[in-house]
Amino acid sequence: MKRRCVFFDRDGVVNQSPGSGYVLRPEDFHLNEGIVDAICWLKKRDWLVILVTSQKGVGKGLMTSEDLAAIHRKMQDELAETGVELDAIYAHTGEPGCLHQPKPDPEMILAAVERFGIDRHYSWLIGDSDRDIEMGRAAGLAGTIRIVSDKAVRTPADYTLESISSLIPLFEKVL
Ligand SMILES: [Mg+2]
């Protein structure tokens, strides 16, 4: 049977937004309040939870791919302390030879769909920028959720939330 998945953007959704720059060091990575509860809610109900992130700071030479791996290890370790983990991490780094395409190309989602046997038509995306929402649409997902940020909105999502803590009530309604 095909699985259902919620795809999460990273900066501004899973962790506190670094603003216009990048999270370059593990010590600057801070999980958003409420995100652990939202991920736990999904995992308890057998949803896959997969990260799709743009980390072009690697391609720009601001950090190495080892730095990025260390940041993601910290993220998974902090989640593991609460008994959950992300099922996979897909990152577009902008390096020559990067396997993944930049958002809003849906390639990262489609690669996960193929690898995990995900049913796109019952899967969702949560992001905080137009490119996230556009990627979810382009992948043919069931729906998109935007967490409000200071970014301008050109592509409205199916649902817009003021905060991460509103995710679980929305999950209970729409998933
Ligand atoms: Mg973001």
PDB file of C-alpha atoms and ligand atoms in Angstrom:
ATOM      1  CA  MET A   1       0.000   0.000   0.000  1.00  0.00           C
ATOM      2  CA  LYS A   2       1.229   3.505  -0.797  1.00  0.00           C
ATOM      3  CA  ARG A   3       2.191   5.778   2.079  1.00  0.00           C
ATOM      4  CA  ARG A   4       1.088   9.292   2.887  1.00  0.00           C
ATOM      5  CA  CYS A   5       3.689  11.976   3.542  1.00  0.00           C
ATOM      6  CA  VAL A   6       3.931  15.522   4.815  1.00  0.00           C
ATOM      7  CA  PHE A   7       6.858  17.342   3.212  1.00  0.00           C
ATOM      8  CA  PHE A   8       8.384  20.047   5.385  1.00  0.00           C
ATOM      9  CA  ASP A   9      10.439  23.028   4.317  1.00  0.00           C
ATOM     10  CA  ARG A  10      13.263  23.610   6.799  1.00  0.00           C
ATOM     11  CA  ASP A  11      14.149  27.255   7.575  1.00  0.00           C
ATOM     12  CA  GLY A  12      11.145  29.122   8.976  1.00  0.00           C
ATOM     13  CA  VAL A  13       9.134  25.916   9.423  1.00  0.00           C
ATOM     14  CA  VAL A  14      11.141  23.215  11.203  1.00  0.00           C
ATOM     15  CA  ASN A  15      13.631  25.696  12.657  1.00  0.00           C
ATOM     16  CA  GLN A  16      13.739  29.418  13.317  1.00  0.00           C
ATOM     17  CA  SER A  17      14.336  31.381  10.131  1.00  0.00           C
ATOM     18  CA  PRO A  18      17.858  32.749   9.685  1.00  0.00           C
ATOM     19  CA  GLY A  19      16.351  35.741   7.857  1.00  0.00           C
ATOM     20  CA  SER A  20      17.866  36.470   4.473  1.00  0.00           C
ATOM     21  CA  GLY A  21      21.017  34.424   5.184  1.00  0.00           C
ATOM     22  CA  TYR A  22      21.732  30.799   6.024  1.00  0.00           C
ATOM     23  CA  VAL A  23      22.119  28.667   9.117  1.00  0.00           C
ATOM     24  CA  LEU A  24      25.849  27.975   8.817  1.00  0.00           C
ATOM     25  CA  ARG A  25      26.619  26.233  12.131  1.00  0.00           C
ATOM     26  CA  PRO A  26      24.814  23.650  14.267  1.00  0.00           C
ATOM     27  CA  GLU A  27      24.791  26.082  17.220  1.00  0.00           C
ATOM     28  CA  ASP A  28      22.687  28.493  15.138  1.00  0.00           C
ATOM     29  CA  PHE A  29      20.043  25.868  14.397  1.00  0.00           C
ATOM     30  CA  HIS A  30      17.023  26.102  16.720  1.00  0.00           C
ATOM     31  CA  LEU A  31      13.862  24.020  16.337  1.00  0.00           C
ATOM     32  CA  ASN A  32      10.677  26.076  16.167  1.00  0.00           C
ATOM     33  CA  GLU A  33       8.374  25.861  19.139  1.00  0.00           C
ATOM     34  CA  GLY A  34       5.633  23.322  18.486  1.00  0.00           C
ATOM     35  CA  ILE A  35       7.316  21.573  15.567  1.00  0.00           C
ATOM     36  CA  VAL A  36       8.192  18.464  17.599  1.00  0.00           C
ATOM     37  CA  ASP A  37       4.547  18.022  18.616  1.00  0.00           C
ATOM     38  CA  ALA A  38       3.399  18.392  15.008  1.00  0.00           C
ATOM     39  CA  ILE A  39       5.911  15.795  13.778  1.00  0.00           C
ATOM     40  CA  CYS A  40       5.000  13.428  16.646  1.00  0.00           C
ATOM     41  CA  TRP A  41       1.316  13.773  15.752  1.00  0.00           C
ATOM     42  CA  LEU A  42       2.075  12.673  12.178  1.00  0.00           C
ATOM     43  CA  LYS A  43       4.457   9.837  13.079  1.00  0.00           C
ATOM     44  CA  LYS A  44       1.963   8.364  15.562  1.00  0.00           C
ATOM     45  CA  ARG A  45      -0.513   8.129  12.700  1.00  0.00           C
ATOM     46  CA  ASP A  46       2.008   6.465  10.381  1.00  0.00           C
ATOM     47  CA  TRP A  47       2.640   9.445   8.119  1.00  0.00           C
ATOM     48  CA  LEU A  48       6.038   9.800   6.508  1.00  0.00           C
ATOM     49  CA  VAL A  49       7.727  13.111   7.344  1.00  0.00           C
ATOM     50  CA  ILE A  50      10.320  14.273   4.829  1.00  0.00           C
ATOM     51  CA  LEU A  51      12.403  17.441   4.656  1.00  0.00           C
ATOM     52  CA  VAL A  52      12.806  19.287   1.344  1.00  0.00           C
ATOM     53  CA  THR A  53      15.219  22.171   1.712  1.00  0.00           C
ATOM     54  CA  SER A  54      17.261  24.663  -0.308  1.00  0.00           C
ATOM     55  CA  GLN A  55      20.714  25.183   1.167  1.00  0.00           C
ATOM     56  CA  LYS A  56      22.535  27.163  -1.479  1.00  0.00           C
ATOM     57  CA  GLY A  57      25.006  28.439   1.121  1.00  0.00           C
ATOM     58  CA  VAL A  58      26.941  25.258   0.307  1.00  0.00           C
ATOM     59  CA  GLY A  59      27.169  26.070  -3.407  1.00  0.00           C
ATOM     60  CA  LYS A  60      28.136  29.659  -2.567  1.00  0.00           C
ATOM     61  CA  GLY A  61      31.052  28.426  -0.448  1.00  0.00           C
ATOM     62  CA  LEU A  62      29.635  29.815   2.831  1.00  0.00           C
ATOM     63  CA  MET A  63      29.615  26.330   4.370  1.00  0.00           C
ATOM     64  CA  THR A  64      30.710  22.854   3.370  1.00  0.00           C
ATOM     65  CA  SER A  65      28.480  19.872   2.793  1.00  0.00           C
ATOM     66  CA  GLU A  66      29.980  18.476   6.035  1.00  0.00           C
ATOM     67  CA  ASP A  67      28.728  21.594   7.882  1.00  0.00           C
ATOM     68  CA  LEU A  68      25.265  21.004   6.438  1.00  0.00           C
ATOM     69  CA  ALA A  69      25.404  17.335   7.465  1.00  0.00           C
ATOM     70  CA  ALA A  70      26.373  18.379  11.024  1.00  0.00           C
ATOM     71  CA  ILE A  71      23.398  20.769  11.187  1.00  0.00           C
ATOM     72  CA  HIS A  72      21.072  18.003  10.027  1.00  0.00           C
ATOM     73  CA  ARG A  73      22.595  15.559  12.521  1.00  0.00           C
ATOM     74  CA  LYS A  74      21.842  18.039  15.305  1.00  0.00           C
ATOM     75  CA  MET A  75      18.263  18.362  14.023  1.00  0.00           C
ATOM     76  CA  GLN A  76      17.747  14.591  13.919  1.00  0.00           C
ATOM     77  CA  ASP A  77      19.399  14.140  17.342  1.00  0.00           C
ATOM     78  CA  GLU A  78      17.113  16.724  18.949  1.00  0.00           C
ATOM     79  CA  LEU A  79      14.077  15.103  17.357  1.00  0.00           C
ATOM     80  CA  ALA A  80      15.259  11.633  18.375  1.00  0.00           C
ATOM     81  CA  GLU A  81      15.338  12.753  22.012  1.00  0.00           C
ATOM     82  CA  THR A  82      11.557  13.087  21.730  1.00  0.00           C
ATOM     83  CA  GLY A  83      11.208   9.727  20.003  1.00  0.00           C
ATOM     84  CA  VAL A  84      10.807  10.843  16.391  1.00  0.00           C
ATOM     85  CA  GLU A  85      13.013  11.383  13.370  1.00  0.00           C
ATOM     86  CA  LEU A  86      12.533  12.705   9.873  1.00  0.00           C
ATOM     87  CA  ASP A  87      12.298   9.816   7.417  1.00  0.00           C
ATOM     88  CA  ALA A  88      14.538  11.517   4.860  1.00  0.00           C
ATOM     89  CA  ILE A  89      16.239  14.788   4.012  1.00  0.00           C
ATOM     90  CA  TYR A  90      16.432  16.146   0.483  1.00  0.00           C
ATOM     91  CA  ALA A  91      18.595  19.234  -0.012  1.00  0.00           C
ATOM     92  CA  HIS A  92      19.382  21.313  -3.071  1.00  0.00           C
ATOM     93  CA  THR A  93      22.817  22.794  -2.334  1.00  0.00           C
ATOM     94  CA  GLY A  94      23.581  24.611  -5.565  1.00  0.00           C
ATOM     95  CA  GLU A  95      26.901  22.757  -5.850  1.00  0.00           C
ATOM     96  CA  PRO A  96      27.972  21.592  -9.301  1.00  0.00           C
ATOM     97  CA  GLY A  97      26.759  18.013  -9.525  1.00  0.00           C
ATOM     98  CA  CYS A  98      24.078  18.410  -6.837  1.00  0.00           C
ATOM     99  CA  LEU A  99      21.609  15.593  -7.426  1.00  0.00           C
ATOM    100  CA  HIS A 100      18.600  17.744  -6.622  1.00  0.00           C
ATOM    101  CA  GLN A 101      16.843  20.517  -8.479  1.00  0.00           C
ATOM    102  CA  PRO A 102      16.049  23.905  -6.918  1.00  0.00           C
ATOM    103  CA  LYS A 103      12.536  24.798  -5.779  1.00  0.00           C
ATOM    104  CA  PRO A 104       9.973  25.265  -7.215  1.00  0.00           C
ATOM    105  CA  ASP A 105      10.999  22.318  -9.396  1.00  0.00           C
ATOM    106  CA  PRO A 106       9.163  19.372  -7.779  1.00  0.00           C
ATOM    107  CA  GLU A 107      12.099  17.001  -8.352  1.00  0.00           C
ATOM    108  CA  MET A 108      12.949  16.534  -4.633  1.00  0.00           C
ATOM    109  CA  ILE A 109       9.353  15.563  -3.860  1.00  0.00           C
ATOM    110  CA  LEU A 110       9.111  13.289  -6.883  1.00  0.00           C
ATOM    111  CA  ALA A 111      12.377  11.560  -5.933  1.00  0.00           C
ATOM    112  CA  ALA A 112      10.931  10.813  -2.467  1.00  0.00           C
ATOM    113  CA  VAL A 113       7.635   9.665  -3.990  1.00  0.00           C
ATOM    114  CA  GLU A 114       9.545   7.146  -6.072  1.00  0.00           C
ATOM    115  CA  ARG A 115      11.844   5.962  -3.265  1.00  0.00           C
ATOM    116  CA  PHE A 116       9.206   5.561  -0.526  1.00  0.00           C
ATOM    117  CA  GLY A 117       6.171   4.614  -2.604  1.00  0.00           C
ATOM    118  CA  ILE A 118       4.302   7.753  -1.569  1.00  0.00           C
ATOM    119  CA  ASP A 119       0.805   8.566  -2.777  1.00  0.00           C
ATOM    120  CA  ARG A 120       1.165  12.191  -3.908  1.00  0.00           C
ATOM    121  CA  HIS A 121      -2.587  12.704  -4.010  1.00  0.00           C
ATOM    122  CA  TYR A 122      -2.866  12.160  -0.252  1.00  0.00           C
ATOM    123  CA  SER A 123       0.320  14.026   0.685  1.00  0.00           C
ATOM    124  CA  TRP A 124       0.882  17.606   1.807  1.00  0.00           C
ATOM    125  CA  LEU A 125       3.554  20.282   1.931  1.00  0.00           C
ATOM    126  CA  ILE A 126       4.266  22.866   4.638  1.00  0.00           C
ATOM    127  CA  GLY A 127       6.403  25.880   3.781  1.00  0.00           C
ATOM    128  CA  ASP A 128       6.874  29.583   4.326  1.00  0.00           C
ATOM    129  CA  SER A 129       7.679  30.890   0.848  1.00  0.00           C
ATOM    130  CA  ASP A 130       6.153  31.004  -2.620  1.00  0.00           C
ATOM    131  CA  ARG A 131       8.699  28.507  -3.974  1.00  0.00           C
ATOM    132  CA  ASP A 132       7.617  25.945  -1.383  1.00  0.00           C
ATOM    133  CA  ILE A 133       3.950  26.300  -2.250  1.00  0.00           C
ATOM    134  CA  GLU A 134       4.706  26.271  -5.981  1.00  0.00           C
ATOM    135  CA  MET A 135       6.784  23.105  -5.586  1.00  0.00           C
ATOM    136  CA  GLY A 136       3.937  21.360  -3.738  1.00  0.00           C
ATOM    137  CA  ARG A 137       1.500  22.368  -6.454  1.00  0.00           C
ATOM    138  CA  ALA A 138       3.853  21.282  -9.235  1.00  0.00           C
ATOM    139  CA  ALA A 139       4.244  17.883  -7.551  1.00  0.00           C
ATOM    140  CA  GLY A 140       0.458  17.400  -7.599  1.00  0.00           C
ATOM    141  CA  LEU A 141       0.104  17.112  -3.819  1.00  0.00           C
ATOM    142  CA  ALA A 142      -3.280  17.103  -2.088  1.00  0.00           C
ATOM    143  CA  GLY A 143      -2.661  20.418  -0.377  1.00  0.00           C
ATOM    144  CA  THR A 144      -0.252  23.096   0.808  1.00  0.00           C
ATOM    145  CA  ILE A 145       0.068  24.916   4.127  1.00  0.00           C
ATOM    146  CA  ARG A 146       1.936  28.186   4.556  1.00  0.00           C
ATOM    147  CA  ILE A 147       3.366  29.383   7.843  1.00  0.00           C
ATOM    148  CA  VAL A 148       3.187  33.163   7.813  1.00  0.00           C
ATOM    149  CA  SER A 149       6.540  34.958   7.545  1.00  0.00           C
ATOM    150  CA  ASP A 150       7.667  38.411   6.483  1.00  0.00           C
ATOM    151  CA  LYS A 151       8.018  37.142   2.887  1.00  0.00           C
ATOM    152  CA  ALA A 152       5.664  38.563   0.258  1.00  0.00           C
ATOM    153  CA  VAL A 153       2.913  36.206  -0.895  1.00  0.00           C
ATOM    154  CA  ARG A 154       2.394  35.735  -4.616  1.00  0.00           C
ATOM    155  CA  THR A 155       1.171  32.136  -4.539  1.00  0.00           C
ATOM    156  CA  PRO A 156      -1.422  31.574  -1.815  1.00  0.00           C
ATOM    157  CA  ALA A 157      -1.420  28.164  -0.140  1.00  0.00           C
ATOM    158  CA  ASP A 158      -4.546  26.141   0.519  1.00  0.00           C
ATOM    159  CA  TYR A 159      -4.228  27.022   4.212  1.00  0.00           C
ATOM    160  CA  THR A 160      -2.281  29.808   5.897  1.00  0.00           C
ATOM    161  CA  LEU A 161      -1.358  29.647   9.583  1.00  0.00           C
ATOM    162  CA  GLU A 162      -0.023  32.318  11.894  1.00  0.00           C
ATOM    163  CA  SER A 163       2.027  29.840  13.883  1.00  0.00           C
ATOM    164  CA  ILE A 164       3.362  26.291  14.050  1.00  0.00           C
ATOM    165  CA  SER A 165       1.148  25.629  17.070  1.00  0.00           C
ATOM    166  CA  SER A 166      -1.901  25.821  14.763  1.00  0.00           C
ATOM    167  CA  LEU A 167      -0.679  22.827  12.728  1.00  0.00           C
ATOM    168  CA  ILE A 168      -2.179  20.045  14.832  1.00  0.00           C
ATOM    169  CA  PRO A 169      -5.710  21.536  14.868  1.00  0.00           C
ATOM    170  CA  LEU A 170      -5.446  21.877  11.073  1.00  0.00           C
ATOM    171  CA  PHE A 171      -4.116  18.303  10.687  1.00  0.00           C
ATOM    172  CA  GLU A 172      -7.122  17.100  12.684  1.00  0.00           C
ATOM    173  CA  LYS A 173      -9.411  18.888  10.269  1.00  0.00           C
ATOM    174  CA  VAL A 174      -7.879  18.174   6.848  1.00  0.00           C
ATOM    175  CA  LEU A 175      -5.557  15.166   6.883  1.00  0.00           C
TER     176      LEU A 175
HETATM  177 MG    MG B   1      11.667  28.416   4.408  1.00  0.00          MG
END
